[in-house]
Structures are given as C-alpha cells and as structure tokens.
PDB file of C-alpha atoms in Angstrom:
ATOM      1  CA  PHE R1047       6.949  -6.689 -21.251  1.00  0.00           C
ATOM      2  CA  GLY R1048       8.295  -3.597 -22.886  1.00  0.00           C
ATOM      3  CA  GLY R1049       5.504  -2.731 -25.341  1.00  0.00           C
ATOM      4  CA  SER R1050       2.811  -1.710 -22.876  1.00  0.00           C
ATOM      5  CA  ARG R1051       2.564   1.917 -21.762  1.00  0.00           C
ATOM      6  CA  LEU R1052      -0.262   1.264 -19.310  1.00  0.00           C
ATOM      7  CA  PRO R1053       0.422   1.652 -15.594  1.00  0.00           C
ATOM      8  CA  ALA R1054       1.025  -1.482 -13.579  1.00  0.00           C
ATOM      9  CA  ARG R1055      -2.251  -1.113 -11.631  1.00  0.00           C
ATOM     10  CA  PHE R1056      -4.436  -0.784 -14.715  1.00  0.00           C
ATOM     11  CA  TYR R1057      -5.304  -4.453 -15.239  1.00  0.00           C
ATOM     12  CA  SER R1058      -5.985  -5.260 -11.597  1.00  0.00           C
ATOM     13  CA  SER R1059      -8.180  -2.157 -11.342  1.00  0.00           C
ATOM     14  CA  VAL R1060     -10.198  -3.202 -14.389  1.00  0.00           C
ATOM     15  CA  VAL R1061     -10.663  -6.695 -12.936  1.00  0.00           C
ATOM     16  CA  PHE R1062     -11.869  -5.249  -9.614  1.00  0.00           C
ATOM     17  CA  ILE R1063     -14.380  -2.989 -11.359  1.00  0.00           C
ATOM     18  CA  TRP R1064     -15.573  -5.715 -13.746  1.00  0.00           C
ATOM     19  CA  TYR R1065     -16.029  -8.319 -11.008  1.00  0.00           C
ATOM     20  CA  GLY R1066     -17.749  -5.812  -8.710  1.00  0.00           C
ATOM     21  CA  LEU R1067     -20.228  -4.793 -11.421  1.00  0.00           C
ATOM     22  CA  THR R1068     -20.896  -8.400 -12.418  1.00  0.00           C
ATOM     23  CA  ARG R1069     -21.403  -9.497  -8.821  1.00  0.00           C
ATOM     24  CA  PHE R1070     -23.679  -6.542  -8.106  1.00  0.00           C
ATOM     25  CA  PHE R1071     -25.997  -7.051 -11.088  1.00  0.00           C
ATOM     26  CA  LEU R1072     -26.094 -10.859 -11.073  1.00  0.00           C
ATOM     27  CA  ASP R1073     -27.157 -10.884  -7.442  1.00  0.00           C
ATOM     28  CA  PHE R1074     -30.425  -9.208  -8.447  1.00  0.00           C
ATOM     29  CA  LEU R1075     -31.299 -12.495 -10.203  1.00  0.00           C
ATOM     30  CA  ARG R1076     -31.134 -14.491  -6.994  1.00  0.00           C
ATOM     31  CA  ALA R1077     -34.428 -15.760  -5.615  1.00  0.00           C
ATOM     32  CA  SER R1078     -35.482 -13.779  -2.577  1.00  0.00           C
ATOM     33  CA  ASP R1079     -38.844 -15.434  -1.925  1.00  0.00           C
ATOM     34  CA  LEU R1080     -37.526 -18.919  -1.119  1.00  0.00           C
ATOM     35  CA  PRO R1081     -36.982 -20.032   2.476  1.00  0.00           C
ATOM     36  CA  GLY R1082     -33.325 -19.835   3.422  1.00  0.00           C
ATOM     37  CA  SER R1083     -32.454 -17.307   0.745  1.00  0.00           C
ATOM     38  CA  ASP R1084     -29.782 -14.670   1.225  1.00  0.00           C
ATOM     39  CA  ALA R1085     -30.426 -12.008   3.827  1.00  0.00           C
ATOM     40  CA  ARG R1086     -31.041  -8.543   2.447  1.00  0.00           C
ATOM     41  CA  TYR R1087     -30.165  -5.321   4.188  1.00  0.00           C
ATOM     42  CA  TRP R1088     -31.797  -2.183   2.760  1.00  0.00           C
ATOM     43  CA  GLY R1089     -32.762  -4.224  -0.304  1.00  0.00           C
ATOM     44  CA  LEU R1090     -29.239  -5.463  -1.158  1.00  0.00           C
ATOM     45  CA  THR R1091     -27.380  -8.655  -0.341  1.00  0.00           C
ATOM     46  CA  VAL R1092     -24.010  -8.819   1.383  1.00  0.00           C
ATOM     47  CA  ALA R1093     -22.412  -9.811  -1.949  1.00  0.00           C
ATOM     48  CA  GLN R1094     -23.789  -6.641  -3.541  1.00  0.00           C
ATOM     49  CA  TYR R1095     -22.242  -4.511  -0.812  1.00  0.00           C
ATOM     50  CA  PHE R1096     -18.976  -6.371  -1.409  1.00  0.00           C
ATOM     51  CA  GLY R1097     -19.349  -5.594  -5.128  1.00  0.00           C
ATOM     52  CA  ILE R1098     -19.785  -1.897  -4.335  1.00  0.00           C
ATOM     53  CA  VAL R1099     -16.614  -1.976  -2.231  1.00  0.00           C
ATOM     54  CA  LEU R1100     -14.713  -3.649  -5.091  1.00  0.00           C
ATOM     55  CA  ILE R1101     -15.938  -1.020  -7.556  1.00  0.00           C
ATOM     56  CA  ILE R1102     -14.789   1.786  -5.255  1.00  0.00           C
ATOM     57  CA  ILE R1103     -11.385   0.164  -4.694  1.00  0.00           C
ATOM     58  CA  GLY R1104     -10.911  -0.459  -8.422  1.00  0.00           C
ATOM     59  CA  ALA R1105     -11.966   3.070  -9.394  1.00  0.00           C
ATOM     60  CA  SER R1106      -9.706   4.702  -6.817  1.00  0.00           C
ATOM     61  CA  ASN R1107      -6.830   2.430  -7.812  1.00  0.00           C
ATOM     62  CA  LEU R1108      -7.408   3.334 -11.467  1.00  0.00           C
ATOM     63  CA  PHE R1109      -7.452   7.032 -10.577  1.00  0.00           C
ATOM     64  CA  TYR R1110      -4.135   6.785  -8.743  1.00  0.00           C
ATOM     65  CA  ALA R1111      -2.610   4.674 -11.523  1.00  0.00           C
ATOM     66  CA  PHE R1112      -2.982   7.546 -13.992  1.00  0.00           C
ATOM     67  CA  LYS R1113      -2.212  10.336 -11.546  1.00  0.00           C
ATOM     68  CA  PRO R1114       1.236  11.773 -12.209  1.00  0.00           C
ATOM     69  CA  PHE R1115       3.801  10.700  -9.673  1.00  0.00           C
ATOM     70  CA  ARG R1116       5.471  13.658  -7.980  1.00  0.00           C
ATOM     71  CA  ARG R1117       8.467  13.139  -5.810  1.00  0.00           C
ATOM     72  CA  LYS R1118       9.592  15.760  -3.337  1.00  0.00           C
ATOM     73  CA  ILE R1119      13.312  16.176  -3.054  1.00  0.00           C
TER      74      ILE R1119
END
C-alpha cells in the first residue's frame, strides 16, 4: 500500500513488544501457591522470560527498522 511511510518491520516489531509486555505482566497474576502451578526461576516464570526475549527482539528490530540503510559500493 503506497500511503504508508513506515518501515516494513515496524508493525511486527510493535506486535512483538506488545505481546511480550502483556505476557510478562499478566503472568504475575497467575497463582503460585497452588499445587502444580508454574515453576518459577529467580521469581519469574518461563513465559515471563519468553516475554523478555520478545521485547528485546522487537526493540532491536524496531531500532534496525529506522536505522538508515547504507550500502557500500
């Protein structure tokens, strides 16, 4: 679509960051005192670590989306 001046990676980066933040904060609402609840490592669940990874990937992708492209000849 010709009207958008945003880089191609912008929307996927925003989705990665949004989902990572949502996953990270909603996992704090999970019950940790019930038997069979999610395992926690250093106070965080595996899904929260996955959310952190998604935030880092989305932020780095967003950074490179707006970085000027330089081509060596």
